[in-house]
Amino acid sequence: MSQPTHPPATPRLDLLPLRPEHADEMARVLSDPALHTFIGGAPDTPGALRARYERLAAGSPDPGVLWLNWVLRERATGSLVGTVQATVTGGTAEVAWVVGTPWQGRGYAVEAARSLVRQLVRTYPLTTVVAHVHPAHHASAAVAAAAGLTATDEIQDGETRWKLTVRT
């Protein structure tokens, strides 16, 4: 599989490859327990997040799978505000996003998700881009729709599968 490419910056955000050094600041960004309402779990400690970021930055142990992860830096302040990610396997990219509570409602997730999906479609021979969104998470559903995905009737682990067919 080809090397990952960097999604372009958005009007207000720089998308930076995720690094273990981002863990301390991202632990604060992701510290609100409300962020876990729909995805479960609890906020990670800086140490746990650093260990996770070390694994992610090292890449998938499966050469047929790409783990692509970026932090979102608000250009105006230089602050990290969230992440976007994709797992590319064969012709499918599974995408996800999260924006810290203080920065929600500003359109950052939409900007980043659109940039990510456009770059994935341009870079990889994808047939499908998918995301999984809790049915009650209306803000995340709006992000999926804005990124070009459409809700399906498929439910996986209690989440609705959203899909963009790129090529058939």
mmCIF file of C-alpha atoms in Angstrom:
data_model
loop_
_atom_site.group_PDB
_atom_site.id
_atom_site.type_symbol
_atom_site.label_atom_id
_atom_site.label_comp_id
_atom_site.label_asym_id
_atom_site.label_seq_id
_atom_site.Cartn_x
_atom_site.Cartn_y
_atom_site.Cartn_z
ATOM 1 C CA MET A 1 0.000 0.000 0.000
ATOM 2 C CA SER A 2 1.317 3.461 -0.821
ATOM 3 C CA GLN A 3 2.730 5.807 1.772
ATOM 4 C CA PRO A 4 0.289 8.099 3.549
ATOM 5 C CA THR A 5 -0.104 11.596 2.268
ATOM 6 C CA HIS A 6 -0.944 14.633 4.288
ATOM 7 C CA PRO A 7 -4.481 16.051 4.026
ATOM 8 C CA PRO A 8 -4.420 19.700 3.052
ATOM 9 C CA ALA A 9 -4.950 22.392 5.630
ATOM 10 C CA THR A 10 -8.455 23.762 5.909
ATOM 11 C CA PRO A 11 -9.288 27.467 6.086
ATOM 12 C CA ARG A 12 -8.736 27.461 9.862
ATOM 13 C CA LEU A 13 -6.880 24.253 10.676
ATOM 14 C CA ASP A 14 -3.537 22.617 10.040
ATOM 15 C CA LEU A 15 -3.689 18.809 9.961
ATOM 16 C CA LEU A 16 -0.461 17.507 11.464
ATOM 17 C CA PRO A 17 0.664 13.871 11.546
ATOM 18 C CA LEU A 18 -0.093 12.528 15.013
ATOM 19 C CA ARG A 19 3.017 12.111 17.161
ATOM 20 C CA PRO A 20 3.525 10.845 20.716
ATOM 21 C CA GLU A 21 4.617 14.390 21.661
ATOM 22 C CA HIS A 22 1.005 15.521 21.112
ATOM 23 C CA ALA A 23 -0.257 13.337 23.958
ATOM 24 C CA ASP A 24 -0.024 15.830 26.825
ATOM 25 C CA GLU A 25 -1.930 18.573 25.016
ATOM 26 C CA MET A 26 -4.395 16.123 23.462
ATOM 27 C CA ALA A 27 -5.116 14.580 26.871
ATOM 28 C CA ARG A 28 -6.398 18.023 27.926
ATOM 29 C CA VAL A 29 -8.344 18.446 24.652
ATOM 30 C CA LEU A 30 -10.006 15.047 25.121
ATOM 31 C CA SER A 31 -10.453 15.272 28.892
ATOM 32 C CA ASP A 32 -14.197 15.996 28.954
ATOM 33 C CA PRO A 33 -16.078 12.792 29.884
ATOM 34 C CA ALA A 34 -18.956 14.022 27.690
ATOM 35 C CA LEU A 35 -16.834 13.193 24.627
ATOM 36 C CA HIS A 36 -17.221 9.526 25.577
ATOM 37 C CA THR A 37 -21.020 9.575 25.816
ATOM 38 C CA PHE A 38 -21.443 7.904 22.446
ATOM 39 C CA ILE A 39 -18.149 6.046 22.051
ATOM 40 C CA GLY A 40 -17.800 4.672 25.563
ATOM 41 C CA GLY A 41 -14.813 4.551 27.809
ATOM 42 C CA ALA A 42 -13.267 7.425 29.688
ATOM 43 C CA PRO A 43 -10.623 10.061 28.958
ATOM 44 C CA ASP A 44 -7.084 8.680 28.765
ATOM 45 C CA THR A 45 -4.336 9.902 31.039
ATOM 46 C CA PRO A 46 -1.454 11.642 29.261
ATOM 47 C CA GLY A 47 0.690 8.524 29.755
ATOM 48 C CA ALA A 48 -1.933 6.164 28.344
ATOM 49 C CA LEU A 49 -2.546 8.490 25.415
ATOM 50 C CA ARG A 50 1.207 8.737 24.729
ATOM 51 C CA ALA A 51 1.452 4.930 24.631
ATOM 52 C CA ARG A 52 -1.520 4.790 22.262
ATOM 53 C CA TYR A 53 -0.018 7.487 20.036
ATOM 54 C CA GLU A 54 3.296 5.594 19.961
ATOM 55 C CA ARG A 55 1.453 2.519 18.642
ATOM 56 C CA LEU A 56 -0.498 4.553 16.093
ATOM 57 C CA ALA A 57 2.569 6.488 14.883
ATOM 58 C CA ALA A 58 4.450 3.206 14.398
ATOM 59 C CA GLY A 59 1.786 2.110 11.935
ATOM 60 C CA SER A 60 -0.183 -1.052 11.502
ATOM 61 C CA PRO A 61 1.728 -4.309 11.911
ATOM 62 C CA ASP A 62 -0.256 -5.582 8.895
ATOM 63 C CA PRO A 63 1.394 -4.283 5.703
ATOM 64 C CA GLY A 64 -2.002 -4.352 3.965
ATOM 65 C CA VAL A 65 -3.495 -1.886 6.459
ATOM 66 C CA LEU A 66 -2.657 1.796 6.779
ATOM 67 C CA TRP A 67 -3.329 3.726 9.981
ATOM 68 C CA LEU A 68 -3.555 7.411 9.146
ATOM 69 C CA ASN A 69 -3.871 9.833 12.059
ATOM 70 C CA TRP A 70 -3.663 13.607 12.327
ATOM 71 C CA VAL A 71 -4.133 16.170 15.070
ATOM 72 C CA LEU A 72 -6.024 19.341 14.269
ATOM 73 C CA ARG A 73 -4.228 22.568 15.103
ATOM 74 C CA GLU A 74 -6.281 25.749 15.199
ATOM 75 C CA ARG A 75 -4.161 28.124 13.150
ATOM 76 C CA ALA A 76 -5.324 31.299 14.934
ATOM 77 C CA THR A 77 -4.181 30.131 18.377
ATOM 78 C CA GLY A 78 -1.753 27.293 17.665
ATOM 79 C CA SER A 79 -3.817 25.053 19.960
ATOM 80 C CA LEU A 80 -4.612 21.439 19.223
ATOM 81 C CA VAL A 81 -8.389 20.964 19.062
ATOM 82 C CA GLY A 82 -9.017 17.368 17.934
ATOM 83 C CA THR A 83 -8.095 14.538 15.591
ATOM 84 C CA VAL A 84 -9.097 12.852 12.359
ATOM 85 C CA GLN A 85 -8.134 9.352 11.390
ATOM 86 C CA ALA A 86 -8.537 6.748 8.698
ATOM 87 C CA THR A 87 -7.830 3.053 8.498
ATOM 88 C CA VAL A 88 -7.310 2.000 4.890
ATOM 89 C CA THR A 89 -7.720 -1.673 4.066
ATOM 90 C CA GLY A 90 -7.944 -2.709 0.453
ATOM 91 C CA GLY A 91 -10.514 -0.502 -1.216
ATOM 92 C CA THR A 92 -12.106 0.751 1.990
ATOM 93 C CA ALA A 93 -11.206 3.636 4.262
ATOM 94 C CA GLU A 94 -12.882 3.853 7.651
ATOM 95 C CA VAL A 95 -12.796 7.406 8.981
ATOM 96 C CA ALA A 96 -13.414 9.021 12.354
ATOM 97 C CA TRP A 97 -13.066 12.429 13.982
ATOM 98 C CA VAL A 98 -13.219 14.031 17.388
ATOM 99 C CA VAL A 99 -13.074 17.683 18.421
ATOM 100 C CA GLY A 100 -12.634 18.747 22.028
ATOM 101 C CA THR A 101 -15.701 20.145 23.751
ATOM 102 C CA PRO A 102 -14.502 23.786 23.925
ATOM 103 C CA TRP A 103 -14.070 23.853 20.129
ATOM 104 C CA GLN A 104 -17.267 22.068 19.123
ATOM 105 C CA GLY A 105 -19.935 23.892 17.160
ATOM 106 C CA ARG A 106 -17.385 25.863 15.110
ATOM 107 C CA GLY A 107 -17.339 23.605 12.044
ATOM 108 C CA TYR A 108 -13.853 22.242 12.712
ATOM 109 C CA ALA A 109 -14.909 18.594 12.451
ATOM 110 C CA VAL A 110 -16.625 19.294 9.121
ATOM 111 C CA GLU A 111 -13.546 21.082 7.728
ATOM 112 C CA ALA A 112 -11.201 18.308 8.823
ATOM 113 C CA ALA A 113 -13.439 15.402 7.764
ATOM 114 C CA ARG A 114 -14.001 16.924 4.314
ATOM 115 C CA SER A 115 -10.263 17.467 3.856
ATOM 116 C CA LEU A 116 -9.529 13.916 4.986
ATOM 117 C CA VAL A 117 -12.126 12.284 2.723
ATOM 118 C CA ARG A 118 -11.043 14.328 -0.319
ATOM 119 C CA GLN A 119 -7.400 13.386 0.236
ATOM 120 C CA LEU A 120 -8.192 9.703 0.736
ATOM 121 C CA VAL A 121 -10.244 9.578 -2.473
ATOM 122 C CA ARG A 122 -7.480 11.331 -4.443
ATOM 123 C CA THR A 123 -4.671 9.209 -3.026
ATOM 124 C CA TYR A 124 -5.913 5.634 -2.701
ATOM 125 C CA PRO A 125 -7.830 3.339 -5.085
ATOM 126 C CA LEU A 126 -10.846 3.297 -2.795
ATOM 127 C CA THR A 127 -14.265 1.954 -3.579
ATOM 128 C CA THR A 128 -15.775 2.992 -0.260
ATOM 129 C CA VAL A 129 -15.323 5.422 2.622
ATOM 130 C CA VAL A 130 -17.224 4.511 5.786
ATOM 131 C CA ALA A 131 -17.809 5.925 9.246
ATOM 132 C CA HIS A 132 -19.750 4.596 12.218
ATOM 133 C CA VAL A 133 -21.918 7.068 14.110
ATOM 134 C CA HIS A 134 -24.149 6.505 17.134
ATOM 135 C CA PRO A 135 -27.765 7.081 16.026
ATOM 136 C CA ALA A 136 -28.299 9.708 18.738
ATOM 137 C CA HIS A 137 -25.101 11.627 17.941
ATOM 138 C CA HIS A 138 -26.670 14.205 15.628
ATOM 139 C CA ALA A 139 -23.614 16.458 15.445
ATOM 140 C CA SER A 140 -21.411 13.594 14.254
ATOM 141 C CA ALA A 141 -24.081 12.521 11.760
ATOM 142 C CA ALA A 142 -24.023 16.069 10.369
ATOM 143 C CA VAL A 143 -20.232 15.834 9.981
ATOM 144 C CA ALA A 144 -20.554 12.513 8.117
ATOM 145 C CA ALA A 145 -23.165 14.005 5.791
ATOM 146 C CA ALA A 146 -21.073 17.119 5.168
ATOM 147 C CA ALA A 147 -18.112 14.900 4.268
ATOM 148 C CA GLY A 148 -20.253 13.217 1.595
ATOM 149 C CA LEU A 149 -21.289 10.048 3.408
ATOM 150 C CA THR A 150 -24.866 8.754 3.562
ATOM 151 C CA ALA A 151 -26.454 6.802 6.395
ATOM 152 C CA THR A 152 -27.216 3.163 5.621
ATOM 153 C CA ASP A 153 -29.583 0.718 7.302
ATOM 154 C CA GLU A 154 -26.610 -1.217 8.658
ATOM 155 C CA ILE A 155 -25.965 -1.155 12.417
ATOM 156 C CA GLN A 156 -22.646 -2.345 13.846
ATOM 157 C CA ASP A 157 -21.989 -2.343 17.584
ATOM 158 C CA GLY A 158 -24.973 -0.019 18.044
ATOM 159 C CA GLU A 159 -23.732 2.513 15.493
ATOM 160 C CA THR A 160 -25.102 3.412 12.085
ATOM 161 C CA ARG A 161 -22.791 2.737 9.178
ATOM 162 C CA TRP A 162 -22.364 5.798 6.951
ATOM 163 C CA LYS A 163 -20.986 5.217 3.464
ATOM 164 C CA LEU A 164 -19.602 7.019 0.447
ATOM 165 C CA THR A 165 -19.242 4.917 -2.689
ATOM 166 C CA VAL A 166 -16.242 6.240 -4.564
ATOM 167 C CA ARG A 167 -15.829 3.762 -7.404
ATOM 168 C CA THR A 168 -17.760 0.675 -8.353
#
